[in-house]
mmCIF file of C-alpha atoms in Angstrom:
data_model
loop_
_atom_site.group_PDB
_atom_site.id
_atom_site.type_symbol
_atom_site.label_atom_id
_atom_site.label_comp_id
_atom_site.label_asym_id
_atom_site.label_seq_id
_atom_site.Cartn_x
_atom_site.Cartn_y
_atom_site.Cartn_z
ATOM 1 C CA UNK A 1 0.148 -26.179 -8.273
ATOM 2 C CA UNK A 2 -2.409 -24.354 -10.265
ATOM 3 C CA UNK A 3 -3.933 -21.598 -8.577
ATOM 4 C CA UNK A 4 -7.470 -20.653 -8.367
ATOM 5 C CA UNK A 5 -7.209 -17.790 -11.204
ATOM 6 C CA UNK A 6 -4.652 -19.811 -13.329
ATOM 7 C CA UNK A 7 -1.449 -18.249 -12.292
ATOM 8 C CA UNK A 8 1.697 -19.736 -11.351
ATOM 9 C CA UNK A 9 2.902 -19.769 -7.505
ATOM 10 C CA UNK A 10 5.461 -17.040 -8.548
ATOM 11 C CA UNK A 11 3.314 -14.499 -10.400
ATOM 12 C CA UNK A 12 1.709 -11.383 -9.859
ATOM 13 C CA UNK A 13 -1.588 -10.690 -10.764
ATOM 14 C CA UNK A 14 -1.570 -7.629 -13.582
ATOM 15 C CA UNK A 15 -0.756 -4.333 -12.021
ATOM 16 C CA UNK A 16 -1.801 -0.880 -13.309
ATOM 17 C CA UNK A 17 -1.591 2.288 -11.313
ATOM 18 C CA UNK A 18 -3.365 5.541 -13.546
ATOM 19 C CA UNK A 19 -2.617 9.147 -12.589
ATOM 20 C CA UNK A 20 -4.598 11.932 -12.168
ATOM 21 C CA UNK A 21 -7.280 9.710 -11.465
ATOM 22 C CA UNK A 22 -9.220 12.529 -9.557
ATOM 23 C CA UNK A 23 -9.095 16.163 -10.608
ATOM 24 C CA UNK A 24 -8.678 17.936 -7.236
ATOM 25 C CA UNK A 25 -6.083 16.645 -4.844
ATOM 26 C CA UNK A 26 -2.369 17.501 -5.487
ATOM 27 C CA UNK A 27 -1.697 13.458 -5.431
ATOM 28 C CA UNK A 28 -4.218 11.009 -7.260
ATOM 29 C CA UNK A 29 -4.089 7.721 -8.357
ATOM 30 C CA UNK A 30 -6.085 4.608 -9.330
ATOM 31 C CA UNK A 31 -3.703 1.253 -8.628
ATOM 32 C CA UNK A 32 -5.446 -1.833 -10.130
ATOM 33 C CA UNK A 33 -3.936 -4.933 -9.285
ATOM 34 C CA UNK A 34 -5.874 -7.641 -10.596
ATOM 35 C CA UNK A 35 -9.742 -6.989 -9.275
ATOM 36 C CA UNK A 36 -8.729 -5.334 -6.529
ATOM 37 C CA UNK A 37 -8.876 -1.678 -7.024
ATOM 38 C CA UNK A 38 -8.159 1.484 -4.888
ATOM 39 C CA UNK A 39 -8.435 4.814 -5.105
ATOM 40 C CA UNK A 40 -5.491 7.004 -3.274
ATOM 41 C CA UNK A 41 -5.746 10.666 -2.872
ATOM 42 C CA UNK A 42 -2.785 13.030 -1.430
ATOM 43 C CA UNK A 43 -3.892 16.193 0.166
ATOM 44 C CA UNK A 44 -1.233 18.686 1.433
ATOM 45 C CA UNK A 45 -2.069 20.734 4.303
ATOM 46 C CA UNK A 46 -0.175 23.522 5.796
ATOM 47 C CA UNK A 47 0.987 23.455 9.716
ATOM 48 C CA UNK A 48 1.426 19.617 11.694
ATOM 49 C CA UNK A 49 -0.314 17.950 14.200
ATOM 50 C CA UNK A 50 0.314 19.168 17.812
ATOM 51 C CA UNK A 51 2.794 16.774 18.820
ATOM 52 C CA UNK A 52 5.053 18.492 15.253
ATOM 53 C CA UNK A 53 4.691 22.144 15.801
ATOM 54 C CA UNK A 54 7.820 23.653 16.530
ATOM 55 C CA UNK A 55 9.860 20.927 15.437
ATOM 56 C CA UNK A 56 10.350 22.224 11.682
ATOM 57 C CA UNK A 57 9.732 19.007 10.441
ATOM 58 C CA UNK A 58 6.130 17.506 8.484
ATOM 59 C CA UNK A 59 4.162 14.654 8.991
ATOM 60 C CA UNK A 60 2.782 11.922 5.900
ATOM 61 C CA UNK A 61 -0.324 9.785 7.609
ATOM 62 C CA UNK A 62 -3.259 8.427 5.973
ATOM 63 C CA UNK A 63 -6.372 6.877 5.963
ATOM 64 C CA UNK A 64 -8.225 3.799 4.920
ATOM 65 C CA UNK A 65 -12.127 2.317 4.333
ATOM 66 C CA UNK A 66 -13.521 0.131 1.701
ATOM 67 C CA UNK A 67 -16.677 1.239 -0.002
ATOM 68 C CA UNK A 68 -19.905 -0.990 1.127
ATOM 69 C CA UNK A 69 -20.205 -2.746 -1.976
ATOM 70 C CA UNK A 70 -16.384 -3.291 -2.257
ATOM 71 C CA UNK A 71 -17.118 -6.924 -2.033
ATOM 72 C CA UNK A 72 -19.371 -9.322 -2.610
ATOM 73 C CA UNK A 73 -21.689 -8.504 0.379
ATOM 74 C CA UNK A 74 -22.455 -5.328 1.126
ATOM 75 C CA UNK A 75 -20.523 -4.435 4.440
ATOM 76 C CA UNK A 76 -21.330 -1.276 6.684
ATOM 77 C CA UNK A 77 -19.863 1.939 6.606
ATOM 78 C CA UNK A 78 -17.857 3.019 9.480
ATOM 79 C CA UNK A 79 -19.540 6.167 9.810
ATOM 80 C CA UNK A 80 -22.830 4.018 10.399
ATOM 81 C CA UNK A 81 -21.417 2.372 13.684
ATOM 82 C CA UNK A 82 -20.153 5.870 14.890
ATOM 83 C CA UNK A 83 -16.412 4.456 14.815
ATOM 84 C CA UNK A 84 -13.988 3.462 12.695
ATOM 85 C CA UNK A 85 -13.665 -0.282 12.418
ATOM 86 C CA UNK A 86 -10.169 -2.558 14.177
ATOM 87 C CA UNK A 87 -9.273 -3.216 10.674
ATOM 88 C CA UNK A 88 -9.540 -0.299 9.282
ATOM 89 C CA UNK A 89 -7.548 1.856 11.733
ATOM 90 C CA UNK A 90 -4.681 -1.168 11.613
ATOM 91 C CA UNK A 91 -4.396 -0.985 7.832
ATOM 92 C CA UNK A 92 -4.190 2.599 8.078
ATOM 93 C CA UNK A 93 -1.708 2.965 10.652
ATOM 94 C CA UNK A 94 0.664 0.457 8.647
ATOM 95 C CA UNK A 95 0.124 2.699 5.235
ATOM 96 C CA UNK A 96 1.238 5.788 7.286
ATOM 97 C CA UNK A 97 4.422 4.288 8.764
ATOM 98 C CA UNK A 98 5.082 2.478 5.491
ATOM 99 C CA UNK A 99 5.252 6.044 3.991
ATOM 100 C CA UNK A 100 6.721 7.547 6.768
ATOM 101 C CA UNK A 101 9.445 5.443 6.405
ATOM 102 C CA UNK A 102 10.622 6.857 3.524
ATOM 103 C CA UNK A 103 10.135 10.482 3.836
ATOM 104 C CA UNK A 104 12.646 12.720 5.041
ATOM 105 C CA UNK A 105 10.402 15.098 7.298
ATOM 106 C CA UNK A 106 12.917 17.430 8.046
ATOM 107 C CA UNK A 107 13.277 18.541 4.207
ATOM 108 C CA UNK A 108 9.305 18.600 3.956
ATOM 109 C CA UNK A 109 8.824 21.181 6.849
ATOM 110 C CA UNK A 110 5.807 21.726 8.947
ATOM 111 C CA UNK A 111 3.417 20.172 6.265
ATOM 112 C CA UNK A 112 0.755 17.124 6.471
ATOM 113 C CA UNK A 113 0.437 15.274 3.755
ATOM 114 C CA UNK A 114 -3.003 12.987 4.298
ATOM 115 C CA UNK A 115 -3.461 10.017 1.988
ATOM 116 C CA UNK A 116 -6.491 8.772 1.525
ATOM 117 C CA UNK A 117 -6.824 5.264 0.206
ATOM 118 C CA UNK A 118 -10.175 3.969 -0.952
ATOM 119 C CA UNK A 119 -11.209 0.431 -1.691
ATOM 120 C CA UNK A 120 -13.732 0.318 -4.372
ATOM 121 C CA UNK A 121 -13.600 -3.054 -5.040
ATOM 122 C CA UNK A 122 -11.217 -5.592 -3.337
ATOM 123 C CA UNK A 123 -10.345 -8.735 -4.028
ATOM 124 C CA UNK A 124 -7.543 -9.341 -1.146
ATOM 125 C CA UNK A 125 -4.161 -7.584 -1.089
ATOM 126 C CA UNK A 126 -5.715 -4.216 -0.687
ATOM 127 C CA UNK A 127 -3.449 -2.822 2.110
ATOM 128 C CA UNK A 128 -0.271 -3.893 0.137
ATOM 129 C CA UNK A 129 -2.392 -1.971 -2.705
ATOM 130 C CA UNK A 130 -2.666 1.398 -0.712
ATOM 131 C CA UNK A 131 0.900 1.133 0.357
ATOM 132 C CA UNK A 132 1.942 0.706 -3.292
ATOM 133 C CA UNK A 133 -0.732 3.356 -4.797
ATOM 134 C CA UNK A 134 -0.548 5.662 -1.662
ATOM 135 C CA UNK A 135 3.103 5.991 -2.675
ATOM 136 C CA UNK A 136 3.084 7.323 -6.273
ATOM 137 C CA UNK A 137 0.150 9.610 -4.752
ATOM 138 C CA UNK A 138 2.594 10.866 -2.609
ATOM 139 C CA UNK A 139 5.435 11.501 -4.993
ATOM 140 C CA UNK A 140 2.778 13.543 -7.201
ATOM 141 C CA UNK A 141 1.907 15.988 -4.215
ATOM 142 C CA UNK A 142 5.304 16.223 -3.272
ATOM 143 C CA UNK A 143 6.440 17.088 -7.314
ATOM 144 C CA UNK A 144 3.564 19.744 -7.388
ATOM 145 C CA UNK A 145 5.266 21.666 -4.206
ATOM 146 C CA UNK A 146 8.382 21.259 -5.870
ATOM 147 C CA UNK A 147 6.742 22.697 -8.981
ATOM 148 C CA UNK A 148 5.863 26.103 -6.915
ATOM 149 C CA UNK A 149 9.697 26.103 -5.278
ATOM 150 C CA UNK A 150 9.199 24.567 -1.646
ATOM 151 C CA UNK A 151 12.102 22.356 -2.163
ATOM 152 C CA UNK A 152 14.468 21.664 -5.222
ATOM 153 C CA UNK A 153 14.415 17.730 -4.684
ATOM 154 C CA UNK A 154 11.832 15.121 -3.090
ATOM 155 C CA UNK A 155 12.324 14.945 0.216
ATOM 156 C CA UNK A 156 12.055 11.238 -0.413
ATOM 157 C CA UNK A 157 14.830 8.450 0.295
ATOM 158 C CA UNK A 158 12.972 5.705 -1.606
ATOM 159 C CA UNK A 159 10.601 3.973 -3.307
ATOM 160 C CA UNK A 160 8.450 1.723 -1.049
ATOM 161 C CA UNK A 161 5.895 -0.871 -2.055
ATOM 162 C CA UNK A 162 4.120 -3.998 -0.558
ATOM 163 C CA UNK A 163 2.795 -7.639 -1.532
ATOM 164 C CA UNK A 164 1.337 -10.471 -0.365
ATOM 165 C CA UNK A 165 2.566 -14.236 0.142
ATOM 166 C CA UNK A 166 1.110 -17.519 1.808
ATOM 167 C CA UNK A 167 1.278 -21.097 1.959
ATOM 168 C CA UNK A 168 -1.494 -22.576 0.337
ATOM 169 C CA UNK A 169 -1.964 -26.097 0.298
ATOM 170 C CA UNK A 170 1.445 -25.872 1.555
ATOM 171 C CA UNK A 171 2.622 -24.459 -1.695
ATOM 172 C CA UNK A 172 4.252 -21.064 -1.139
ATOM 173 C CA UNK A 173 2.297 -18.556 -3.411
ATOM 174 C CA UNK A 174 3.263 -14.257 -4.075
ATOM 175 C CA UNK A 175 0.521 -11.918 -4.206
ATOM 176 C CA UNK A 176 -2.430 -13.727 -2.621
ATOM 177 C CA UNK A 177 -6.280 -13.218 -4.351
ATOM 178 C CA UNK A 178 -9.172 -13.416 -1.976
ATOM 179 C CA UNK A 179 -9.876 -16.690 -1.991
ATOM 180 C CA UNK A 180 -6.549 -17.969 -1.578
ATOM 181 C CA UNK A 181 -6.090 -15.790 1.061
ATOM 182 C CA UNK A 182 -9.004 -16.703 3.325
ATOM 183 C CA UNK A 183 -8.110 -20.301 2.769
ATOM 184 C CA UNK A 184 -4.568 -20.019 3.358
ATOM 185 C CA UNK A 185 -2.292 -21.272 5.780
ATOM 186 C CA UNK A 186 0.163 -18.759 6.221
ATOM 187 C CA UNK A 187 -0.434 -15.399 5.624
ATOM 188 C CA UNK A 188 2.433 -12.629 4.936
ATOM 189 C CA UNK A 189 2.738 -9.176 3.937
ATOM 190 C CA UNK A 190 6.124 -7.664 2.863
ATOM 191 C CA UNK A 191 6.908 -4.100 2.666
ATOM 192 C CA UNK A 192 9.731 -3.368 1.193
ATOM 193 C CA UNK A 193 11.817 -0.481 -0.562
ATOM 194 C CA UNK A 194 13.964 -0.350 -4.188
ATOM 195 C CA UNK A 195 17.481 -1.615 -1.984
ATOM 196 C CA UNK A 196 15.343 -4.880 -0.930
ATOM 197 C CA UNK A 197 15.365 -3.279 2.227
ATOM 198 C CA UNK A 198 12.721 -4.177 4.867
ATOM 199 C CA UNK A 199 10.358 -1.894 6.312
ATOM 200 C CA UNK A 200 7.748 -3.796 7.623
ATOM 201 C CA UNK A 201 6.532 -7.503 7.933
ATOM 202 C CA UNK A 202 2.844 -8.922 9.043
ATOM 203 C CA UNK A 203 3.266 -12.625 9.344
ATOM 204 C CA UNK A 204 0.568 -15.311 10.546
ATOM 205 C CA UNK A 205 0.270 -18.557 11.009
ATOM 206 C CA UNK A 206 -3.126 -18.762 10.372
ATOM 207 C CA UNK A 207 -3.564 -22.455 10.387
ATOM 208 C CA UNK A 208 -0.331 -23.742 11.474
ATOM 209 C CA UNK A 209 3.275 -23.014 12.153
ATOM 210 C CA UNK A 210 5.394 -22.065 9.583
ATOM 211 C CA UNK A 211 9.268 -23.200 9.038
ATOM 212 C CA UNK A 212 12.204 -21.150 8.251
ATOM 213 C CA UNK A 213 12.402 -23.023 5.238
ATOM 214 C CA UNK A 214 9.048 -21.908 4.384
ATOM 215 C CA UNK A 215 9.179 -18.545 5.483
ATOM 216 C CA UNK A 216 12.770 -17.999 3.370
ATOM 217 C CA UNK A 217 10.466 -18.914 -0.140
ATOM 218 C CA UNK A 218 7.966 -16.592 1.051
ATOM 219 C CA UNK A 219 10.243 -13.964 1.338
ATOM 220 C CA UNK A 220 12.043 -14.496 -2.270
ATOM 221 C CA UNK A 221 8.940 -14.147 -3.655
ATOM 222 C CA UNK A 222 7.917 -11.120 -2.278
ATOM 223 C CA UNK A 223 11.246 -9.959 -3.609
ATOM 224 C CA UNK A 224 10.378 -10.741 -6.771
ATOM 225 C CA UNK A 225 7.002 -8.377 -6.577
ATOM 226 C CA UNK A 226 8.376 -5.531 -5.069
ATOM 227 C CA UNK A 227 10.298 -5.729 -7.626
ATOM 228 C CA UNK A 228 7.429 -5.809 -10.306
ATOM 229 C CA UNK A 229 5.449 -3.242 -8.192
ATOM 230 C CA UNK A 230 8.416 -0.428 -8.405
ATOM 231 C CA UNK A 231 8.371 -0.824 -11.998
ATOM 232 C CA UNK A 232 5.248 -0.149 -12.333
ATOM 233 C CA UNK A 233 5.642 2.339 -10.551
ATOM 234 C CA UNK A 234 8.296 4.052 -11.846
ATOM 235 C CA UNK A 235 6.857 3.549 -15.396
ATOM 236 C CA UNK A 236 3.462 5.637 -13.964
ATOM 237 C CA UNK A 237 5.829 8.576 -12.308
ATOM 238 C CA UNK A 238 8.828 8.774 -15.029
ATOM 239 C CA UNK A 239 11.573 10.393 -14.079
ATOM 240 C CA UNK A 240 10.250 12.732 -10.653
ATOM 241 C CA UNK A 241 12.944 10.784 -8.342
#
């Protein structure tokens, strides 16, 4: 099958992620991965939300929005309808548990670590995008309290990172553009950590059921991304875990 941007079924779209990106949070980072680009910013705060205090442990969350002119219409800003929108408080929600997952909290202490993950121009995948960004974000606020003697070692168990897959035309396809993602079939996204571990799974049949069978490919290809995805991020943070 050849895809709508000339890729084959089993290939990721070109993935960059640049530090530093902005000068003032402790975590920063610019993930590109194809046209769909985000901005994630880690901010670490001292003390937890109420539901923490007193437990000696932290808290990682984050939040999510996609700039009006992110796509090819101009959408609304949140802020403009005086609430934040279904979507966006689902995709954040999944980006804090998805880093939650992998943070020891006890070893952080009472500390909140907000990640802020902007879309500034999306072209589908770009909560498996924050996920993957938010992470290395993450792991650069957490090295820069480790830098001023909080903790000797990350209080991090492991990577974590996240792609999309779909049937299209019945084809099973890994890391879904916008169009072939509004037009697919089935609609999956995989998060996943460096053991092949599962964290988290958002699976739809959009337009039909989906087999086992079908379902199984999916999941070997997002396998194959995560893979692709912890590279690159590895090759953006070095040696820090």
């Amino acid at each position: 099958m050849r895809r709508y941007d000339g890729r084959q079924p089993e290939e990721m779209r070109p993935v960059t992620i640049a530090k530093d990106f902005i000068k003032y949070p402790e975590g920063s980072v610019l993930i590109e991965c194809g046209d769909t680009k985000v901005i994630c910013n880690a901010t670490v705060e001292e003390g937890v939300p109420p539901f923490k205090k007193g437990s000696g442990s932290g808290w990682v969350t984050a939040e999510y929005s996609m700039l009006p002119r992110a796509t090819n219409t101009r959408g609304r800003r949140d802020v403009s309808k005086l609430k934040l929108s279904p979507r966006s408080a689902e995709i954040q929600r999944l980006v804090g548990r998805a880093l939650r997952s992998v943070t020891d909290m006890d070893a952080l202490g009472e500390r909140t670590i907000t990640i802020d993950c902007d879309v500034i121009q999306a072209d589908g995948g770009t909560r498996c995008a924050s996920i993957t960004g938010g992470f290395v974000a993450l792991v650069l606020a957490l090295d820069k309290l480790r830098q001023e003697g909080i903790f000797k070692k990350l209080p991090l168990r492991s990577y974590v990172a996240a792609v999309s897959c779909g049937m299209v035309s019945d084809n099973p396809l890994l890391d879904l553009c916008y169009v072939e993602d509004s037009g697919a079939q089935v609609d999956f996204n995989f998060i996943m950590d460096d053991k092949g571990n599962i964290i988290e799974l958002q699976g739809t049949g959009e337009e039909r059921p989906f087999s086992k069978k079908e379902m199984d490919a999916m999941y070997a290809l997002a396998e194959k991304g995560i893979g692709e995805l912890i590279a690159a991020q590895k090759e953006a943070i070095g040696d820090l875990l």
